[in-house]
CSV table of C-alpha atoms in Angstrom, one decimal:
chain,number,residue,atom,x,y,z
B,1,LYS,CA,-59.0,-50.9,24.8
B,2,PHE,CA,-55.5,-50.5,26.1
B,3,GLN,CA,-54.5,-46.9,26.7
B,4,GLU,CA,-51.3,-45.4,27.9
B,5,TYR,CA,-51.0,-42.1,29.8
B,6,LYS,CA,-47.9,-40.1,30.5
B,7,ILE,CA,-48.0,-38.8,34.1
B,8,SER,CA,-45.4,-36.2,35.1
B,9,LEU,CA,-44.8,-33.6,37.8
B,10,GLY,CA,-42.0,-31.9,35.9
B,11,ASP,CA,-38.7,-32.3,37.9
B,12,LYS,CA,-40.4,-33.9,40.9
B,13,PHE,CA,-40.1,-37.6,41.4
B,14,ILE,CA,-43.5,-39.4,41.9
B,15,SER,CA,-42.8,-41.8,44.8
B,16,GLU,CA,-46.3,-43.0,45.4
B,17,LEU,CA,-49.4,-43.0,43.2
B,18,THR,CA,-52.9,-44.5,43.4
B,19,PHE,CA,-56.2,-43.8,41.6
B,20,ARG,CA,-59.9,-44.2,41.7
B,21,ILE,CA,-62.7,-43.8,39.2
B,22,ASP,CA,-65.2,-41.0,40.0
B,23,ARG,CA,-68.8,-40.8,39.1
B,24,ASN,CA,-68.0,-39.0,35.8
B,25,GLY,CA,-65.6,-41.7,34.7
B,26,HIS,CA,-62.5,-39.7,35.3
B,27,LEU,CA,-59.4,-41.3,36.8
B,28,VAL,CA,-58.7,-39.5,40.1
B,29,CYS,CA,-55.0,-39.8,40.8
B,30,SER,CA,-53.1,-38.8,43.9
B,31,GLY,CA,-50.0,-39.7,45.9
B,32,PHE,CA,-46.7,-38.3,47.1
B,33,TYR,CA,-43.7,-36.8,45.4
B,34,SER,CA,-40.0,-36.3,46.4
B,35,GLU,CA,-37.2,-34.0,45.3
B,36,THR,CA,-34.6,-36.7,45.9
B,37,ASN,CA,-35.6,-40.4,45.5
B,38,SER,CA,-38.3,-43.0,45.6
B,39,TYR,CA,-38.1,-43.7,49.4
B,40,SER,CA,-39.1,-40.3,50.8
B,41,VAL,CA,-41.9,-37.8,50.7
B,42,LYS,CA,-41.8,-34.0,50.4
B,43,GLY,CA,-45.4,-33.3,49.4
B,44,THR,CA,-48.6,-34.5,47.8
B,45,TYR,CA,-50.3,-34.0,44.4
B,46,PHE,CA,-53.7,-34.5,42.8
B,47,PHE,CA,-55.2,-34.5,39.3
B,48,ARG,CA,-57.9,-36.0,37.2
B,49,LEU,CA,-57.5,-37.7,33.8
B,50,ASP,CA,-60.3,-37.6,31.3
B,51,PRO,CA,-60.1,-41.0,29.5
B,52,ILE,CA,-61.9,-39.6,26.4
B,53,THR,CA,-59.9,-36.5,25.8
B,54,GLU,CA,-56.8,-37.8,27.6
B,55,GLU,CA,-56.6,-34.4,29.3
B,56,ALA,CA,-55.3,-33.9,32.8
B,57,LEU,CA,-57.6,-31.7,34.9
B,58,ASN,CA,-57.4,-30.0,38.4
B,59,ILE,CA,-53.6,-30.5,38.6
B,60,ASN,CA,-52.3,-29.4,42.0
B,61,SER,CA,-49.4,-30.2,44.2
B,62,LYS,CA,-48.5,-29.0,47.7
B,63,GLU,CA,-45.2,-29.2,49.7
B,64,PHE,CA,-45.7,-30.2,53.3
B,65,ASP,CA,-44.5,-27.4,55.6
B,66,PHE,CA,-41.2,-27.6,57.3
B,67,GLU,CA,-42.5,-28.4,60.8
B,68,PHE,CA,-44.5,-31.3,59.3
B,69,ARG,CA,-41.5,-32.7,57.5
B,70,SER,CA,-39.1,-32.3,60.4
B,71,ALA,CA,-41.2,-33.3,63.3
B,72,LEU,CA,-39.3,-36.6,63.9
B,73,LEU,CA,-35.8,-35.2,63.5
B,74,SER,CA,-33.3,-34.9,66.4
B,75,ARG,CA,-32.3,-31.4,67.5
B,76,SER,CA,-29.1,-31.5,65.5
B,77,GLY,CA,-30.9,-33.0,62.5
B,78,LYS,CA,-33.4,-30.2,62.7
B,79,ARG,CA,-30.7,-27.5,62.8
B,80,ARG,CA,-29.1,-29.0,59.6
B,81,ALA,CA,-32.5,-29.1,58.0
B,82,GLU,CA,-33.2,-25.5,58.8
B,83,GLN,CA,-29.9,-24.5,57.3
B,84,ALA,CA,-30.7,-26.5,54.1
B,85,GLU,CA,-34.1,-24.7,53.9
B,86,ARG,CA,-32.4,-21.3,54.2
B,87,GLN,CA,-29.9,-22.2,51.5
B,88,ASN,CA,-32.7,-23.7,49.3
B,89,ASN,CA,-30.6,-26.9,49.1
B,90,THR,CA,-33.3,-29.3,47.9
B,91,ARG,CA,-31.1,-32.4,48.2
B,92,LYS,CA,-30.7,-31.9,52.0
B,93,GLU,CA,-34.1,-30.4,52.9
B,94,PRO,CA,-36.1,-32.8,55.2
B,95,GLU,CA,-38.4,-35.3,53.7
B,96,LEU,CA,-40.6,-38.0,55.3
B,97,LEU,CA,-39.3,-41.5,55.1
B,98,ASN,CA,-40.9,-44.9,54.5
B,99,TYR,CA,-44.5,-43.9,54.1
B,100,ALA,CA,-46.8,-46.4,52.5
B,101,LEU,CA,-49.9,-45.1,50.7
B,102,ASP,CA,-52.8,-47.0,52.1
B,103,ASP,CA,-56.0,-45.5,50.6
B,104,LEU,CA,-57.5,-42.8,48.4
B,105,ILE,CA,-61.1,-42.1,49.5
B,106,LEU,CA,-63.4,-40.1,47.2
B,107,ARG,CA,-65.6,-37.6,49.0
B,108,SER,CA,-69.3,-37.2,48.0
B,109,ASP,CA,-68.6,-33.5,46.9
B,110,GLY,CA,-65.9,-34.6,44.4
B,111,GLY,CA,-62.9,-34.1,46.8
B,112,ALA,CA,-60.7,-36.8,48.2
B,113,LEU,CA,-58.8,-38.0,51.3
B,114,LEU,CA,-55.4,-39.5,51.1
B,115,ILE,CA,-54.2,-41.8,53.9
B,116,ALA,CA,-50.7,-43.1,54.5
B,117,GLU,CA,-48.7,-44.8,57.3
B,118,GLN,CA,-45.0,-45.0,58.0
B,119,PHE,CA,-43.9,-48.6,57.8
B,120,PHE,CA,-40.5,-50.4,57.7
B,121,VAL,CA,-38.8,-53.5,59.0
B,122,ARG,CA,-35.4,-53.6,60.6
B,123,GLN,CA,-33.3,-56.8,60.5
B,124,TYR,CA,-30.5,-57.5,63.0
B,125,ALA,CA,-28.1,-60.4,63.0
B,126,VAL,CA,-27.4,-61.7,66.5
B,127,ARG,CA,-24.6,-64.2,67.2
B,128,ASP,CA,-25.2,-66.6,70.1
B,129,PHE,CA,-21.8,-67.8,71.4
B,130,PHE,CA,-23.2,-70.7,73.3
B,131,ASP,CA,-25.9,-73.0,71.8
B,132,PRO,CA,-27.2,-75.5,74.3
B,133,ARG,CA,-28.8,-77.4,71.5
B,134,SER,CA,-25.4,-78.2,70.0
B,135,ARG,CA,-23.5,-81.2,71.3
B,136,PHE,CA,-20.2,-79.3,70.9
B,137,GLY,CA,-21.3,-75.8,72.0
B,138,GLY,CA,-20.1,-73.1,69.6
B,139,SER,CA,-22.1,-70.2,68.2
B,140,THR,CA,-25.1,-69.8,66.0
B,141,LEU,CA,-26.4,-66.8,64.0
B,142,ARG,CA,-30.0,-65.8,64.3
B,143,TYR,CA,-32.0,-62.9,62.9
B,144,ASP,CA,-34.3,-60.6,64.8
B,145,TYR,CA,-37.0,-58.6,62.9
B,146,TYR,CA,-38.4,-55.3,64.3
B,147,TYR,CA,-41.7,-54.3,62.7
B,148,ASN,CA,-42.4,-50.6,62.7
B,149,TYR,CA,-45.8,-49.0,62.1
B,150,ASN,CA,-45.7,-45.3,63.0
B,151,ASP,CA,-47.4,-42.0,62.2
B,152,ILE,CA,-50.5,-41.9,60.1
B,153,ILE,CA,-50.9,-39.0,57.6
B,154,ILE,CA,-54.2,-37.7,56.3
B,155,VAL,CA,-54.4,-35.2,53.4
B,156,ASN,CA,-57.7,-33.5,52.6
B,157,ILE,CA,-58.2,-32.4,48.9
B,158,LYS,CA,-60.9,-30.0,47.6
B,159,PRO,CA,-63.0,-30.9,44.6
B,160,THR,CA,-60.9,-28.4,42.6
B,161,GLY,CA,-57.8,-30.4,43.3
B,162,GLU,CA,-56.4,-27.9,45.8
B,163,ILE,CA,-54.8,-29.4,48.8
B,164,GLU,CA,-56.8,-28.0,51.8
B,165,TRP,CA,-54.9,-29.4,54.7
B,166,ALA,CA,-52.6,-32.3,55.9
B,167,THR,CA,-52.5,-33.7,59.4
B,168,ARG,CA,-50.6,-36.3,61.3
B,169,ILE,CA,-51.7,-38.9,63.9
B,170,PRO,CA,-48.6,-39.5,66.1
B,171,LYS,CA,-48.0,-43.1,67.1
B,172,ILE,CA,-45.0,-45.5,67.5
B,173,GLN,CA,-45.5,-49.2,67.2
B,174,GLU,CA,-42.4,-51.4,67.2
B,175,THR,CA,-42.7,-55.1,67.9
B,176,LEU,CA,-40.2,-58.0,67.7
B,177,ASN,CA,-40.5,-61.1,65.5
B,178,ASP,CA,-44.3,-61.1,65.4
B,179,GLY,CA,-44.9,-59.9,61.9
B,180,GLY,CA,-46.5,-56.7,63.3
B,181,TYR,CA,-49.7,-58.7,63.9
B,182,TYR,CA,-51.2,-56.2,66.5
B,183,SER,CA,-49.8,-53.1,64.9
B,184,SER,CA,-51.0,-50.6,62.2
B,185,TYR,CA,-54.7,-49.5,62.4
B,186,ALA,CA,-58.2,-50.0,61.3
B,187,LYS,CA,-60.5,-47.2,60.1
B,188,ALA,CA,-64.2,-46.5,59.8
B,189,ILE,CA,-66.0,-43.7,57.9
B,190,VAL,CA,-69.0,-42.3,59.8
B,191,ARG,CA,-70.7,-39.5,57.9
B,192,ASP,CA,-68.2,-36.6,57.8
B,193,LYS,CA,-65.6,-38.2,60.1
B,194,ILE,CA,-63.0,-41.0,60.0
B,195,TYR,CA,-62.2,-43.0,63.1
B,196,PHE,CA,-58.8,-44.6,63.4
B,197,VAL,CA,-58.4,-47.5,65.9
B,198,TYR,CA,-55.0,-48.9,66.9
B,199,ASN,CA,-53.1,-50.3,69.8
B,200,ASP,CA,-51.2,-47.8,71.9
B,201,ASN,CA,-49.0,-47.6,75.0
B,202,ASN,CA,-51.1,-46.6,78.0
B,203,ARG,CA,-48.4,-44.1,79.1
B,204,ASN,CA,-49.3,-41.9,76.2
B,205,PHE,CA,-52.6,-41.1,78.0
B,206,SER,CA,-50.9,-39.7,81.1
B,207,LYS,CA,-51.3,-35.9,81.6
B,208,ASP,CA,-47.6,-35.7,82.4
B,209,SER,CA,-46.5,-37.4,79.2
B,210,LYS,CA,-44.1,-35.2,77.2
B,211,ARG,CA,-43.2,-37.8,74.5
B,212,ILE,CA,-44.7,-40.5,72.4
B,213,TYR,CA,-44.1,-44.0,74.0
B,214,ASN,CA,-43.7,-47.1,71.9
B,215,PHE,CA,-46.3,-49.8,71.7
B,216,ASN,CA,-44.3,-53.0,71.9
B,217,GLY,CA,-47.1,-55.6,72.6
B,218,ARG,CA,-47.2,-54.9,76.3
B,219,ASN,CA,-49.0,-52.2,78.4
B,220,SER,CA,-51.5,-52.0,75.6
B,221,VAL,CA,-54.7,-50.0,75.4
B,222,ILE,CA,-57.0,-49.4,72.4
B,223,ALA,CA,-56.8,-45.9,71.1
B,224,VAL,CA,-59.3,-44.1,68.8
B,225,THR,CA,-58.5,-40.9,66.9
B,226,GLU,CA,-61.3,-38.9,65.2
B,227,VAL,CA,-60.5,-36.8,62.1
């Protein structure tokens, strides 16, 4: 039968939600919330819904710590974010942008793993002032699309619903007009570990590297990260 459930985190905005059905028939729900809008992430939440009693169980939420949320900000942006944190200005506190919720994996002990990746597309209009295909010269307007697949986030949730830890796999993948065909990642679960496989810039494996270099389709190596 059709059944409607009201899902709420109080004054927090649920920006991402997914669910699975566990071995007891409960709906295991998890995702991200924001203090501002539907495009950003400040923390994560978890709860179970009993479809018989319609009761919500193991309700927990956790705000990502400041360093986690501000890792990609510039120096000036981080200073403004620190000031907002001191003033408890929730509208200006840092939040993660453009993260797509990819998977909710149920653990054998009743816990769960939440996996997300930053993804967005930038469009630029470029005007060519000389078009050799035209008999009369002139200009044409074309559009370039930059596909961005960046950091992966993994959140580990206890069977009680408590958020145990959250970690980030740093990567930058920005390619031009290819649909992001060789970007993003693949994953495999092997016993108590998850392996993430993705294309990376070979400069990121230099001992002298002090930054994350972009994978743009060239200078590519296959990277594997174990969690």
